[in-house]
Amino acid sequence: MKADASETTPPSMLLLKEAEDHYADALRELLALRRSFQDREDLPEAEMKRVVGTYARATQTLFDERKKVEELGKRIRGTVLADAIDFDAVRDEIGRRLDRLRAVAGPVGVPGRAE
């Protein structure tokens, strides 16, 4: 049975995924709103300017917040990767320690030598 993604993904990454989905939905809604106002001719020019300004501010806020989420995701992923065990480094360190022990112990199995 395959593990559910929520069982194998850290909670912080699940929260970031949820935020990314939320921002994508909000952007789609803003684009739909913009398209609906582009073709309208029944609104006064002042009202259209107000709506366009509000749309521009909302879009900028959305992108600013999205950037913060991306930066947080990079920091979290970097932290996750930084906490990972570097098995190559561990193997190298074990090899160095074994080499030192071998150097101190001398050759193994030499006839006439007490072990």
mmCIF file of C-alpha atoms in Angstrom:
data_model
loop_
_atom_site.group_PDB
_atom_site.id
_atom_site.type_symbol
_atom_site.label_atom_id
_atom_site.label_comp_id
_atom_site.label_asym_id
_atom_site.label_seq_id
_atom_site.Cartn_x
_atom_site.Cartn_y
_atom_site.Cartn_z
ATOM 1 C CA MET A 1 0.000 0.000 0.000
ATOM 2 C CA LYS A 2 1.421 3.393 -0.997
ATOM 3 C CA ALA A 3 1.900 5.935 1.785
ATOM 4 C CA ASP A 4 -0.283 9.030 1.710
ATOM 5 C CA ALA A 5 1.690 12.188 0.856
ATOM 6 C CA SER A 6 0.570 13.754 4.142
ATOM 7 C CA GLU A 7 2.251 10.869 6.002
ATOM 8 C CA THR A 8 5.620 11.324 4.276
ATOM 9 C CA THR A 9 5.737 15.116 3.782
ATOM 10 C CA PRO A 10 6.752 17.430 6.641
ATOM 11 C CA PRO A 11 3.851 19.603 7.909
ATOM 12 C CA SER A 12 5.676 22.786 6.890
ATOM 13 C CA MET A 13 5.824 21.581 3.274
ATOM 14 C CA LEU A 14 2.125 20.651 3.341
ATOM 15 C CA LEU A 15 1.318 24.154 4.566
ATOM 16 C CA LEU A 16 3.433 25.687 1.797
ATOM 17 C CA LYS A 17 1.634 23.541 -0.797
ATOM 18 C CA GLU A 18 -1.701 24.733 0.588
ATOM 19 C CA ALA A 19 -0.547 28.379 0.377
ATOM 20 C CA GLU A 20 0.661 27.872 -3.212
ATOM 21 C CA ASP A 21 -2.714 26.403 -4.194
ATOM 22 C CA HIS A 22 -4.493 29.300 -2.484
ATOM 23 C CA TYR A 23 -2.417 31.884 -4.372
ATOM 24 C CA ALA A 24 -3.000 30.119 -7.689
ATOM 25 C CA ASP A 25 -6.777 30.145 -7.056
ATOM 26 C CA ALA A 26 -6.721 33.820 -6.053
ATOM 27 C CA LEU A 27 -4.790 34.761 -9.187
ATOM 28 C CA ARG A 28 -7.272 32.886 -11.388
ATOM 29 C CA GLU A 29 -10.126 34.747 -9.702
ATOM 30 C CA LEU A 30 -8.407 38.114 -10.168
ATOM 31 C CA LEU A 31 -7.822 37.377 -13.861
ATOM 32 C CA ALA A 32 -11.467 36.375 -14.305
ATOM 33 C CA LEU A 33 -12.542 39.595 -12.586
ATOM 34 C CA ARG A 34 -10.286 41.664 -14.865
ATOM 35 C CA ARG A 35 -11.695 39.978 -17.972
ATOM 36 C CA SER A 36 -15.255 40.616 -16.839
ATOM 37 C CA PHE A 37 -14.553 44.351 -16.423
ATOM 38 C CA GLN A 38 -12.618 44.755 -19.675
ATOM 39 C CA ASP A 39 -15.690 44.326 -21.845
ATOM 40 C CA ARG A 40 -18.090 46.425 -19.767
ATOM 41 C CA GLU A 41 -19.209 49.731 -21.127
ATOM 42 C CA ASP A 42 -21.985 50.416 -18.646
ATOM 43 C CA LEU A 43 -19.711 51.633 -15.833
ATOM 44 C CA PRO A 44 -18.608 55.257 -15.488
ATOM 45 C CA GLU A 45 -14.940 55.956 -16.233
ATOM 46 C CA ALA A 46 -14.239 56.895 -12.595
ATOM 47 C CA GLU A 47 -15.623 53.555 -11.424
ATOM 48 C CA MET A 48 -13.516 51.686 -13.982
ATOM 49 C CA LYS A 49 -10.376 53.536 -12.801
ATOM 50 C CA ARG A 50 -11.207 52.641 -9.194
ATOM 51 C CA VAL A 51 -11.719 48.973 -10.100
ATOM 52 C CA VAL A 52 -8.520 48.860 -12.186
ATOM 53 C CA GLY A 53 -6.544 50.445 -9.331
ATOM 54 C CA THR A 54 -7.978 48.016 -6.817
ATOM 55 C CA TYR A 55 -7.162 45.128 -9.161
ATOM 56 C CA ALA A 56 -3.574 46.350 -9.581
ATOM 57 C CA ARG A 57 -3.068 46.643 -5.806
ATOM 58 C CA ALA A 58 -4.629 43.239 -5.154
ATOM 59 C CA THR A 59 -2.464 41.637 -7.831
ATOM 60 C CA GLN A 60 0.696 43.247 -6.442
ATOM 61 C CA THR A 61 -0.188 42.113 -2.925
ATOM 62 C CA LEU A 62 -0.785 38.612 -4.226
ATOM 63 C CA PHE A 63 2.620 38.511 -5.930
ATOM 64 C CA ASP A 64 4.368 39.980 -2.868
ATOM 65 C CA GLU A 65 2.835 37.363 -0.605
ATOM 66 C CA ARG A 66 3.568 34.605 -3.130
ATOM 67 C CA LYS A 67 7.232 35.635 -3.144
ATOM 68 C CA LYS A 68 7.328 35.384 0.647
ATOM 69 C CA VAL A 69 5.906 31.862 0.437
ATOM 70 C CA GLU A 70 8.512 30.892 -2.182
ATOM 71 C CA GLU A 71 11.339 32.247 -0.007
ATOM 72 C CA LEU A 72 9.988 30.401 3.020
ATOM 73 C CA GLY A 73 9.804 27.217 0.962
ATOM 74 C CA LYS A 74 13.428 27.607 -0.085
ATOM 75 C CA ARG A 75 14.488 28.122 3.531
ATOM 76 C CA ILE A 76 12.501 25.094 4.700
ATOM 77 C CA ARG A 77 13.802 22.891 1.886
ATOM 78 C CA GLY A 78 17.325 24.103 2.641
ATOM 79 C CA THR A 79 16.853 23.269 6.307
ATOM 80 C CA VAL A 80 15.498 19.834 5.435
ATOM 81 C CA LEU A 81 18.466 19.180 3.155
ATOM 82 C CA ALA A 82 20.917 20.557 5.711
ATOM 83 C CA ASP A 83 19.537 18.134 8.322
ATOM 84 C CA ALA A 84 20.002 15.133 6.031
ATOM 85 C CA ILE A 85 22.779 12.707 6.888
ATOM 86 C CA ASP A 86 25.743 12.901 4.540
ATOM 87 C CA PHE A 87 26.510 9.192 4.226
ATOM 88 C CA ASP A 88 29.516 9.818 1.996
ATOM 89 C CA ALA A 89 31.111 11.978 4.682
ATOM 90 C CA VAL A 90 30.282 9.365 7.328
ATOM 91 C CA ARG A 91 31.889 6.594 5.230
ATOM 92 C CA ASP A 92 34.977 8.748 4.666
ATOM 93 C CA GLU A 93 35.328 9.463 8.384
ATOM 94 C CA ILE A 94 34.928 5.770 9.282
ATOM 95 C CA GLY A 95 37.555 4.895 6.668
ATOM 96 C CA ARG A 96 40.003 7.450 8.119
ATOM 97 C CA ARG A 97 39.518 6.114 11.633
ATOM 98 C CA LEU A 98 39.970 2.515 10.488
ATOM 99 C CA ASP A 99 43.153 3.508 8.647
ATOM 100 C CA ARG A 100 44.534 5.067 11.847
ATOM 101 C CA LEU A 101 43.655 1.964 13.860
ATOM 102 C CA ARG A 102 45.324 -0.265 11.251
ATOM 103 C CA ALA A 103 48.439 1.903 11.316
ATOM 104 C CA VAL A 104 48.694 1.634 15.099
ATOM 105 C CA ALA A 105 47.883 -2.112 15.202
ATOM 106 C CA GLY A 106 50.317 -2.991 12.437
ATOM 107 C CA PRO A 107 49.859 -5.859 9.986
ATOM 108 C CA VAL A 108 47.311 -8.472 11.006
ATOM 109 C CA GLY A 109 48.140 -12.187 10.864
ATOM 110 C CA VAL A 110 51.944 -11.847 10.751
ATOM 111 C CA PRO A 111 53.489 -15.154 11.899
ATOM 112 C CA GLY A 112 55.269 -14.937 15.230
ATOM 113 C CA ARG A 113 53.341 -11.946 16.411
ATOM 114 C CA ALA A 114 51.010 -12.229 19.359
ATOM 115 C CA GLU A 115 47.497 -11.097 18.702
#
